[in-house]
Short mmCIF file of C-alpha atoms (C1' of nucleotides) and ligand atoms in Angstrom, two decimals:
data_model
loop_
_atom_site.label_atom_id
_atom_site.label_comp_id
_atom_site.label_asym_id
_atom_site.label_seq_id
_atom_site.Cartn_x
_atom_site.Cartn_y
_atom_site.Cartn_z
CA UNK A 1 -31.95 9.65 -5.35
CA UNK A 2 -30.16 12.03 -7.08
CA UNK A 3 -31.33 13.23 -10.70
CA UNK A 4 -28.42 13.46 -13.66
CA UNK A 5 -29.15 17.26 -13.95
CA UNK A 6 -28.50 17.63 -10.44
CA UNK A 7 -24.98 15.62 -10.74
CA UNK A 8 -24.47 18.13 -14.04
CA UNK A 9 -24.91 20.93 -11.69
CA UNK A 10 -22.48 19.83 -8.88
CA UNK A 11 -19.75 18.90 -11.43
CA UNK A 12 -20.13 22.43 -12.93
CA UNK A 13 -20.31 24.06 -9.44
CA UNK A 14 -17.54 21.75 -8.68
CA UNK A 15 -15.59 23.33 -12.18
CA UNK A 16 -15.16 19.86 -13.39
CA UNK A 17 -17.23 19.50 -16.64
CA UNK A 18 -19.82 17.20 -16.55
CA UNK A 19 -18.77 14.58 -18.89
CA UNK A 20 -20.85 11.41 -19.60
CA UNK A 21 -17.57 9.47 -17.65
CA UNK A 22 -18.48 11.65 -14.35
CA UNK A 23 -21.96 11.79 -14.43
CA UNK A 24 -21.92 7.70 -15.01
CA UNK A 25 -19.41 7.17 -11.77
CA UNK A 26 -21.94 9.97 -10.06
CA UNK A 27 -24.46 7.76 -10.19
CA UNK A 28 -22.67 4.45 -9.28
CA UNK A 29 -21.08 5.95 -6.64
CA UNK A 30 -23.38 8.56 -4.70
CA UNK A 31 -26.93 7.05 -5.85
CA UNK A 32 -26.89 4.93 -3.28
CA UNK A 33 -28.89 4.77 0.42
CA UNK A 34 -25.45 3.50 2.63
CA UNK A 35 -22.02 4.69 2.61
CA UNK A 36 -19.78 2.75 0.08
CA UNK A 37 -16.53 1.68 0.38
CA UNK A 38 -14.17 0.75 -2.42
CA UNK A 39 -11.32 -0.08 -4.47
CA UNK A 40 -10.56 1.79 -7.79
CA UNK A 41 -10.77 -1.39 -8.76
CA UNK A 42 -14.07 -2.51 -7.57
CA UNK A 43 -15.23 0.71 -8.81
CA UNK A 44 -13.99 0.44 -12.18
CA UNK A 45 -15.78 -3.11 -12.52
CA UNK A 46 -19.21 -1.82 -10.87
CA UNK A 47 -19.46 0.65 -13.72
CA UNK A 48 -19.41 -2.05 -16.33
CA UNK A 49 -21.70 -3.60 -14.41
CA UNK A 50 -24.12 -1.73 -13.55
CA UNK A 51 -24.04 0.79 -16.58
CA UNK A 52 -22.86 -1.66 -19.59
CA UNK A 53 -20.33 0.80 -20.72
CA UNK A 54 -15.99 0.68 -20.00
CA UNK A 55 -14.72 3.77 -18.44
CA UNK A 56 -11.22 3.47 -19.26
CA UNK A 57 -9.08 2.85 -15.89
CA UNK A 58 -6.86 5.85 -16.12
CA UNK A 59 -10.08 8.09 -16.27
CA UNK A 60 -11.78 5.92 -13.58
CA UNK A 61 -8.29 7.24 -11.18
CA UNK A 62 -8.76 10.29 -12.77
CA UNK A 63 -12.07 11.09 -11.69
CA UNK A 64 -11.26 9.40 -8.23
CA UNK A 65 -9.22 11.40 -7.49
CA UNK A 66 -10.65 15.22 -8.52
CA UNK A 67 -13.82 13.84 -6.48
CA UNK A 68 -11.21 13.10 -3.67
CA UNK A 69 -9.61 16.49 -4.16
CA UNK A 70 -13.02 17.96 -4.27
CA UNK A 71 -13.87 16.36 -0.53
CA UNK A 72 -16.60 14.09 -1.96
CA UNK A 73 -14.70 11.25 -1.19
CA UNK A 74 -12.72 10.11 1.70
CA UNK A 75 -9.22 7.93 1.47
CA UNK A 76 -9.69 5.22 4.13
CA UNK A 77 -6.09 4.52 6.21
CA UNK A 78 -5.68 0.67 6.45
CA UNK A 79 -3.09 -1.29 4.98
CA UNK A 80 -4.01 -3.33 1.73
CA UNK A 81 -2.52 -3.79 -1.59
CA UNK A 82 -5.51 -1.46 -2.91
CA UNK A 83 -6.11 1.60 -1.46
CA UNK A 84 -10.08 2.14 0.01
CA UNK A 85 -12.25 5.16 -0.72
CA UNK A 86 -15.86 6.07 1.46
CA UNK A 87 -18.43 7.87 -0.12
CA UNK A 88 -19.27 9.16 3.56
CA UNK A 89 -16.84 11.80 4.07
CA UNK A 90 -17.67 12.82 7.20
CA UNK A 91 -15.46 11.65 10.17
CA UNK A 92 -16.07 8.40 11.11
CA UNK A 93 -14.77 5.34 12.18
CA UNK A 94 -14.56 1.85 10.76
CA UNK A 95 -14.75 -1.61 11.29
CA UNK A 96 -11.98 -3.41 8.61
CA UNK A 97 -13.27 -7.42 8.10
CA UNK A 98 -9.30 -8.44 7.64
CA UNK A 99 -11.14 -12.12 5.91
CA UNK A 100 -13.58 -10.21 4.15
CA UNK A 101 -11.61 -7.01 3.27
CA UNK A 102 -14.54 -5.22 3.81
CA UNK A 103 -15.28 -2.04 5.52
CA UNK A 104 -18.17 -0.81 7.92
CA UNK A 105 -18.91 2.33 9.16
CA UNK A 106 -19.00 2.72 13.30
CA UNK A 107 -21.27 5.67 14.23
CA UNK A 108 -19.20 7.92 16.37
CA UNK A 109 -21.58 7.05 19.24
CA UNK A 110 -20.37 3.61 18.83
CA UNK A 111 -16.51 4.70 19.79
CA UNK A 112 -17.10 7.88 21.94
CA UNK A 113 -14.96 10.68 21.61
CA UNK A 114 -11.44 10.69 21.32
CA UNK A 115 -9.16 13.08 22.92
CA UNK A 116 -5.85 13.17 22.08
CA UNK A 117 -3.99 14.74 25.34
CA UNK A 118 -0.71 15.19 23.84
CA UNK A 119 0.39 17.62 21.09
CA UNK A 120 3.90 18.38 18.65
CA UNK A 121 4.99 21.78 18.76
CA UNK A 122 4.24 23.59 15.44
CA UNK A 123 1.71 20.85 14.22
CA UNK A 124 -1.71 20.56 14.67
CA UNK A 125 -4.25 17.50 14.40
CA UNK A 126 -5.91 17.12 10.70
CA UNK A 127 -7.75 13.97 11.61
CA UNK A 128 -8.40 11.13 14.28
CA UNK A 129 -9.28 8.02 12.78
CA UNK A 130 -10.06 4.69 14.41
CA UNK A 131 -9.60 1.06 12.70
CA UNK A 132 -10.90 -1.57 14.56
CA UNK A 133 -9.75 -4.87 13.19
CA UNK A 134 -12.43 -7.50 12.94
CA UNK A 135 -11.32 -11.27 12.39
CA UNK A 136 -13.57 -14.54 12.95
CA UNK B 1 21.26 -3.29 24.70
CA UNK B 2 21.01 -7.30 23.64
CA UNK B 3 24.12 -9.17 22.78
CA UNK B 4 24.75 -10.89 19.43
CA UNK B 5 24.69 -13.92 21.53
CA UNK B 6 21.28 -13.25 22.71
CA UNK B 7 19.70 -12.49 19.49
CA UNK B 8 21.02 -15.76 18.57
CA UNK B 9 19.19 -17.56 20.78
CA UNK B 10 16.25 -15.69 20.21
CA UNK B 11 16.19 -16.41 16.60
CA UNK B 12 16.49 -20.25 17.50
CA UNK B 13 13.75 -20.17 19.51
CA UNK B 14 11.59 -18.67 17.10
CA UNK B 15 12.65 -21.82 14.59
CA UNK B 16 14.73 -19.19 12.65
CA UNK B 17 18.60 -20.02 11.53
CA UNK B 18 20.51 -17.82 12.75
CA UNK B 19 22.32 -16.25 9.70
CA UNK B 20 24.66 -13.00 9.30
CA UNK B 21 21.87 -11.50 7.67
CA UNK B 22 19.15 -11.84 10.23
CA UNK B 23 21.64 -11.06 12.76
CA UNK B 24 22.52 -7.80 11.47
CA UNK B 25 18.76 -6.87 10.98
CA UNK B 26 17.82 -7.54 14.57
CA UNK B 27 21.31 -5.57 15.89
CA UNK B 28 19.28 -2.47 13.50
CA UNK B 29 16.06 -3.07 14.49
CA UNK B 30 16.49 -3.92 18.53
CA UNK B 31 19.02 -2.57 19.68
CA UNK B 32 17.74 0.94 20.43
CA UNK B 33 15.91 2.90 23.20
CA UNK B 34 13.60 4.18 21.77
CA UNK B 35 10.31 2.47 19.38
CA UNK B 36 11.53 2.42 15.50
CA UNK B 37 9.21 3.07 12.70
CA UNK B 38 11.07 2.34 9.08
CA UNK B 39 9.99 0.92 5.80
CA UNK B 40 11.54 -1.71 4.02
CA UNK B 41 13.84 0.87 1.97
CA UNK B 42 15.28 2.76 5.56
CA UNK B 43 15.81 -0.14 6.76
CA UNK B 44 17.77 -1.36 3.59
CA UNK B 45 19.40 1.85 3.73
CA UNK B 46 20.17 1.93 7.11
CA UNK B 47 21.43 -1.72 7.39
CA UNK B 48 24.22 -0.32 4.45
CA UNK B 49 25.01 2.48 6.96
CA UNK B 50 25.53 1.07 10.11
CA UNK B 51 26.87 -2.09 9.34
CA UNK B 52 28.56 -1.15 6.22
CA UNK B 53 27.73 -4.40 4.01
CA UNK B 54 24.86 -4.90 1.95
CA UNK B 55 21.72 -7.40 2.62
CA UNK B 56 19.91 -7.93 -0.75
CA UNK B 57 16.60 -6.29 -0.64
CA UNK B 58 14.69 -9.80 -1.07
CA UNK B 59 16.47 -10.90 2.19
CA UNK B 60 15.05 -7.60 4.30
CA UNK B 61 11.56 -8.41 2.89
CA UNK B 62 12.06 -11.82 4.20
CA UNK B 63 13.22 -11.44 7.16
CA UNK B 64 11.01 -8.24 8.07
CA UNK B 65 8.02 -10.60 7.02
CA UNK B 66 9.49 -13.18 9.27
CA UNK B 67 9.76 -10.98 12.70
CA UNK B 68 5.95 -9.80 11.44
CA UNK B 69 4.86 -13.44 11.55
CA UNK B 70 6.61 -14.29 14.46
CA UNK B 71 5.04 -11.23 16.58
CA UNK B 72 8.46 -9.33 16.70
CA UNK B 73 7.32 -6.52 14.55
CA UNK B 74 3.85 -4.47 14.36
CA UNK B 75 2.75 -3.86 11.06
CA UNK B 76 1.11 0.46 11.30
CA UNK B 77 -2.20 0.95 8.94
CA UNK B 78 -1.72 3.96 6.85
CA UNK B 79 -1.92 5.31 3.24
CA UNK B 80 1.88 5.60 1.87
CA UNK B 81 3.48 3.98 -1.19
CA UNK B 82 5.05 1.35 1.35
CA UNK B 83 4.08 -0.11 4.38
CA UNK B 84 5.01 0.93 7.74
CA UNK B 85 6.68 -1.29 10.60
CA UNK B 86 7.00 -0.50 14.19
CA UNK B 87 9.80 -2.44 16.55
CA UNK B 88 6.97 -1.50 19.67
CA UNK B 89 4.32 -4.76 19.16
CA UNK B 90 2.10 -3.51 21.73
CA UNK B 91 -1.28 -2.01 20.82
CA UNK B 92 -0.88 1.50 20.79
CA UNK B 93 -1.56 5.11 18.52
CA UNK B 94 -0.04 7.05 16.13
CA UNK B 95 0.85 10.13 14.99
CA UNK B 96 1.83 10.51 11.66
CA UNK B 97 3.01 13.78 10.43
CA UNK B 98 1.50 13.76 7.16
CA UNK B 99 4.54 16.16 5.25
CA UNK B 100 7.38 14.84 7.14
CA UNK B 101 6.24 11.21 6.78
CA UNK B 102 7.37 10.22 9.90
CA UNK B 103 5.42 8.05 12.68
CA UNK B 104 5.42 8.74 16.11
CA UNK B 105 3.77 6.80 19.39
CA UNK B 106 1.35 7.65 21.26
CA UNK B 107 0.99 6.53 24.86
CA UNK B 108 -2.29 4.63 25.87
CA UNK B 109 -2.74 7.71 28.51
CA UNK B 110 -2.54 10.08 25.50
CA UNK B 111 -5.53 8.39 24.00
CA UNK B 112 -7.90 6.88 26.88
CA UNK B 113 -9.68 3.62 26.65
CA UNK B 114 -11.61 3.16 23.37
CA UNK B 115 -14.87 1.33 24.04
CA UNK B 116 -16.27 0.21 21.08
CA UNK B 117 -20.38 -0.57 21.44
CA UNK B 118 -20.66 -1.88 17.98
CA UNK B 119 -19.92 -5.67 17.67
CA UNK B 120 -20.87 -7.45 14.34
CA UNK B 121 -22.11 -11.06 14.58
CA UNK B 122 -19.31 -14.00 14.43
CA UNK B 123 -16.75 -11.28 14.50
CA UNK B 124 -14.38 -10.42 17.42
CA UNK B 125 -12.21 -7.59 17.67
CA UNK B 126 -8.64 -8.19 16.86
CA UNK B 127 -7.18 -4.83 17.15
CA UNK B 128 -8.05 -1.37 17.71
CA UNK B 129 -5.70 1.75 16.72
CA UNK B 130 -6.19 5.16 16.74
CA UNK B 131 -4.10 6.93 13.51
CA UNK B 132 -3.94 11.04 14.28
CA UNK B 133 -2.78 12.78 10.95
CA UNK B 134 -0.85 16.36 11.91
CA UNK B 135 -0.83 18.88 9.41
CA UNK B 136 1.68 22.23 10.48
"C1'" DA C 1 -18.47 27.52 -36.97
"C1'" DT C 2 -14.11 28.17 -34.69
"C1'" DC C 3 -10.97 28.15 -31.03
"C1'" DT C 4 -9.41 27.08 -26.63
"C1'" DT C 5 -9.20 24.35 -22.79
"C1'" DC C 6 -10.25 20.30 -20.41
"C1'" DT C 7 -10.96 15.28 -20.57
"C1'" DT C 8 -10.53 10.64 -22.06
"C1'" DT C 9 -7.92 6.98 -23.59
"C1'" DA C 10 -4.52 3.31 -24.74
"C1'" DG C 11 -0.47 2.27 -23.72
"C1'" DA C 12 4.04 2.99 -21.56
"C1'" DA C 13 6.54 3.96 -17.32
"C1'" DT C 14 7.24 3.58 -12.41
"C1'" DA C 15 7.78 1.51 -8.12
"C1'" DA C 16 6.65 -1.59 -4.22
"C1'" DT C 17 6.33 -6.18 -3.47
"C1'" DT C 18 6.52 -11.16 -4.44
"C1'" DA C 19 8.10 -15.27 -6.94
"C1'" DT C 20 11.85 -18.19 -8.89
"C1'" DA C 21 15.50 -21.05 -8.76
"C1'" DA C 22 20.34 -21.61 -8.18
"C1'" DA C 23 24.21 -21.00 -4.87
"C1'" DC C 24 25.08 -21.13 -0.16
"C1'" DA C 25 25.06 -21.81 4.93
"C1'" DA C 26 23.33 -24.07 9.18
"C1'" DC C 27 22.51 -28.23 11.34
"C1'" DA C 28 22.30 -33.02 12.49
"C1'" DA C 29 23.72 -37.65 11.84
"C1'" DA C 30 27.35 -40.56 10.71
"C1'" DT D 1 35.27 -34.05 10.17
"C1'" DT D 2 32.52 -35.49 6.39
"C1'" DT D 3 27.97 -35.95 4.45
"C1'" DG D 4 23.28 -35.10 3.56
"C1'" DT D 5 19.29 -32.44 4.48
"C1'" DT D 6 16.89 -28.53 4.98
"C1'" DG D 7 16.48 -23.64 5.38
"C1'" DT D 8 18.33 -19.15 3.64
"C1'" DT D 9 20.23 -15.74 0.59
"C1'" DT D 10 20.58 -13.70 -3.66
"C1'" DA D 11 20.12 -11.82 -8.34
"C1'" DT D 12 16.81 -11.40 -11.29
"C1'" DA D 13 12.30 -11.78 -13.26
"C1'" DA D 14 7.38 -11.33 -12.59
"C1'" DT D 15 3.49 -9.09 -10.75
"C1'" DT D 16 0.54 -5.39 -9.71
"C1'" DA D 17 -1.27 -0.88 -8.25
"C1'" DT D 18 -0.71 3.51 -9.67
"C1'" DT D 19 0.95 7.40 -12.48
"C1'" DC D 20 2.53 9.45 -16.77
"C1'" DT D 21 2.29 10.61 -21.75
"C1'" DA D 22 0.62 12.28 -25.70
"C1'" DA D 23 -2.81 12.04 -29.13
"C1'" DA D 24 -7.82 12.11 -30.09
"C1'" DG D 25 -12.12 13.75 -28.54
"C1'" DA D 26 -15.65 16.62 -26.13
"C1'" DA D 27 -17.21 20.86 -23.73
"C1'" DG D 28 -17.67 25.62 -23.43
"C1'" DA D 29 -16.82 30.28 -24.99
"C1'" DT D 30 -16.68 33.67 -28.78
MN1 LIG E 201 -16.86 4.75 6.01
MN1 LIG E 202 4.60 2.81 17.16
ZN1 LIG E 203 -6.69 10.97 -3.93
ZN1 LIG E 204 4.22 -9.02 7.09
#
DNA sequence: ATCTTCTTTAGAATAATTATAAACAACAAA
DNA sequence: TTTGTTGTTTATAATTATTCTAAAGAAGAT
């Protein structure tokens, strides 16, 4: 649980002033025990939700994206007409529910490490991420 | 290399007419050595190119949607404004060189087995694949 | 208080994809 | 071959996620 002085802090640390539009998708989006995987648009609807108040959608990208920018969020790679973003940015794995649409997290213990034995000349690897479909 | 002949009779056996049009695409798509990654738009602009007349742009979706269905064409999970295809349908990796936008196999060897230990209840695994983003 | 800079917002623009419905082509049955 | 049926192509419109724009508002510094 993370207090709204502490989110004010981070934003400012973060040099992205701590408007009452961050601090509200703060707390929707990192006061939470689990990782959380979403849409913009599930996001933008949670906030009504859960806080009573519209966030307009372009500042609900907005803010998306300067968290993404920031690394405290993570773009998920799957193929959807929405893209997916994780809370838990650290690398990991994921399970994609193709009925569902729904993401879940694999530990890395659950997939093992990955070595990739071949290379390009003049590039080197930025990330190794595994999708494992799930269907019923 | 397949002859115009052959796709035809691959197209009937798939329960799909045989037109100009899907014709042309698989002559594109197929006949190559090598695995071919495109979107819709290369392959609308390639199509143009090689064959000199125009499909309409509905037809491509069609048809590419078509192959998809039909197994002949791997749809490839990434973030991009459009969606990847791949003409190689069997489960393998990816590269994908993040500036150059530009897919690129990897063999099974290049990756090892991937043992997944998770399994989520009434689920089964449809599909596993590795994406590896390169960065220069 | 005042000024500057950043942020929010509604609404417009963009762009990939899908839907529509009329013209057309493939096929099978006369 | 003609004819009728069904599947396909096409131009165009509709849809939808995302980005852009520019004006109003809020935050922070002086
Ligand atoms: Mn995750
Ligand atoms: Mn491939
Ligand atoms: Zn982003
Ligand atoms: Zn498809």
């Amino acid at each position: 649980m993370t207090s709204k002085q502490e989110f004010i802090e981070k934003l400012r640390n973060s040099c992205l002033r701590p408007t009452k539009q961050r601090i509200n998708i703060c707390e929707v989006l990192f006061n939470r025990d689990k990782t959380f995987h979403f849409t913009i648009n599930d996001l933008f609807n949670l906030i009504k939700d859960k806080t009573g108040e519209k966030i307009s959608l372009a500042t609900v990208y907005n803010t998306v994206h300067a968290f993404h920018k920031k690394g405290y969020l993570k773009e998920i790679p799957i193929n959807s007409n929405q893209t997916y973003f994780d809370t838990n940015v650290t690398d990991h794995h994921h399970f994609f529910d193709v009925k569902e649409e729904k993401l879940i997290d694999l530990k890395n213990e659950d997939v093992g490490p990955i070595e990739i034995q071949k290379s390009i000349p003049g590039k080197k690897i930025k990330s190794v991420e595994v999708l494992v479909k799930l269907e019923d």
